[in-house]
């Protein structure tokens, strides 16, 4: 059970990290277009 929770937390961190990168990229592109 603990292993599963740990794995899940790591996955959430990964997803958050990817989302942050995507948002930053979009922001960067938008700024350049404007």
JSON list of C-alpha atoms in Angstrom, two decimals, residues 3-25:
[
{"chain": "A", "resi": 3, "resn": "UNK", "atom": "CA", "xyz": [4.64, 1.68, -2.26]},
{"chain": "A", "resi": 4, "resn": "UNK", "atom": "CA", "xyz": [1.55, 2.48, -4.28]},
{"chain": "A", "resi": 5, "resn": "UNK", "atom": "CA", "xyz": [1.05, 5.81, -2.49]},
{"chain": "A", "resi": 6, "resn": "UNK", "atom": "CA", "xyz": [4.69, 6.74, -3.01]},
{"chain": "A", "resi": 7, "resn": "UNK", "atom": "CA", "xyz": [4.44, 5.89, -6.71]},
{"chain": "A", "resi": 8, "resn": "UNK", "atom": "CA", "xyz": [1.26, 7.96, -6.97]},
{"chain": "A", "resi": 9, "resn": "UNK", "atom": "CA", "xyz": [2.93, 10.97, -5.34]},
{"chain": "A", "resi": 10, "resn": "UNK", "atom": "CA", "xyz": [5.85, 10.72, -7.76]},
{"chain": "A", "resi": 11, "resn": "UNK", "atom": "CA", "xyz": [3.43, 10.58, -10.68]},
{"chain": "A", "resi": 12, "resn": "UNK", "atom": "CA", "xyz": [1.62, 13.69, -9.41]},
{"chain": "A", "resi": 13, "resn": "UNK", "atom": "CA", "xyz": [4.94, 15.52, -9.10]},
{"chain": "A", "resi": 14, "resn": "UNK", "atom": "CA", "xyz": [5.80, 14.51, -12.66]},
{"chain": "A", "resi": 15, "resn": "UNK", "atom": "CA", "xyz": [2.45, 15.72, -13.98]},
{"chain": "A", "resi": 16, "resn": "UNK", "atom": "CA", "xyz": [2.77, 19.01, -12.08]},
{"chain": "A", "resi": 17, "resn": "UNK", "atom": "CA", "xyz": [6.27, 19.48, -13.44]},
{"chain": "A", "resi": 18, "resn": "UNK", "atom": "CA", "xyz": [5.10, 18.85, -17.02]},
{"chain": "A", "resi": 19, "resn": "UNK", "atom": "CA", "xyz": [2.11, 21.16, -16.59]},
{"chain": "A", "resi": 20, "resn": "UNK", "atom": "CA", "xyz": [4.38, 23.91, -15.30]},
{"chain": "A", "resi": 21, "resn": "UNK", "atom": "CA", "xyz": [6.67, 23.54, -18.32]},
{"chain": "A", "resi": 22, "resn": "UNK", "atom": "CA", "xyz": [3.72, 23.64, -20.73]},
{"chain": "A", "resi": 23, "resn": "UNK", "atom": "CA", "xyz": [2.26, 26.73, -19.07]},
{"chain": "A", "resi": 24, "resn": "UNK", "atom": "CA", "xyz": [5.65, 28.46, -19.14]},
{"chain": "A", "resi": 25, "resn": "UNK", "atom": "CA", "xyz": [6.08, 27.63, -22.82]}
]
